[in-house]
Amino acid sequence: SRILEVHGQRMLDANYKPGFKVKLHHKDMAIVMDNAQETATPLPGAALIAQQMNALMGAGDSELDSSALMRALERLVGEGK
């Protein structure tokens, strides 16, 4: 995928220098999920990403690049900081 081509190595290197910040991705995901609820549209994949964005926000990672989703996944399996 294009995202992995652009961000894959950065994710492996844990380089989350901001491009598109977590806080903006979090805001956008909230809009997506609100619209999905209003239209009764199931978006299970988007719901998972929204949960991970919530976790990043709660961990104080709002200023990192949204590729820090990798950090949230590492925390889920007990490997992250």
Coordinates of C-alpha atoms in Angstrom, one line a residue, residues 6-43:
V6 CA 5.7 6.1 2.6
H7 CA 5.6 5.4 6.4
G8 CA 6.6 1.7 6.7
Q9 CA 10.3 2.3 7.6
R10 CA 9.4 5.2 9.8
M11 CA 7.1 2.9 11.8
L12 CA 9.7 0.3 12.1
D13 CA 12.2 2.9 13.3
A14 CA 9.6 4.4 15.7
N15 CA 10.1 7.7 14.0
Y16 CA 6.8 9.5 14.7
K17 CA 7.9 13.0 13.8
P18 CA 4.7 14.8 13.1
G19 CA 3.3 15.0 9.6
F20 CA -0.4 14.4 10.1
K21 CA -0.8 14.6 13.9
V22 CA -2.7 12.1 16.0
K23 CA -4.9 14.8 17.4
L24 CA -6.1 15.7 13.9
H25 CA -6.6 12.0 12.9
H26 CA -8.5 11.6 16.2
K27 CA -10.8 14.5 15.3
D28 CA -11.4 13.2 11.8
M29 CA -12.2 9.7 13.2
A30 CA -14.7 11.1 15.6
I31 CA -16.5 12.8 12.6
V32 CA -16.5 9.5 10.7
M33 CA -17.8 7.5 13.6
D34 CA -20.5 10.2 14.4
N35 CA -21.7 10.0 10.8
A36 CA -21.6 6.2 10.7
Q37 CA -23.8 6.2 13.8
E38 CA -26.2 8.7 12.4
T39 CA -26.6 6.7 9.2
A40 CA -26.6 3.3 10.9
T41 CA -23.5 2.4 8.8
P42 CA -21.3 -0.3 10.4
L43 CA -17.6 0.5 10.1

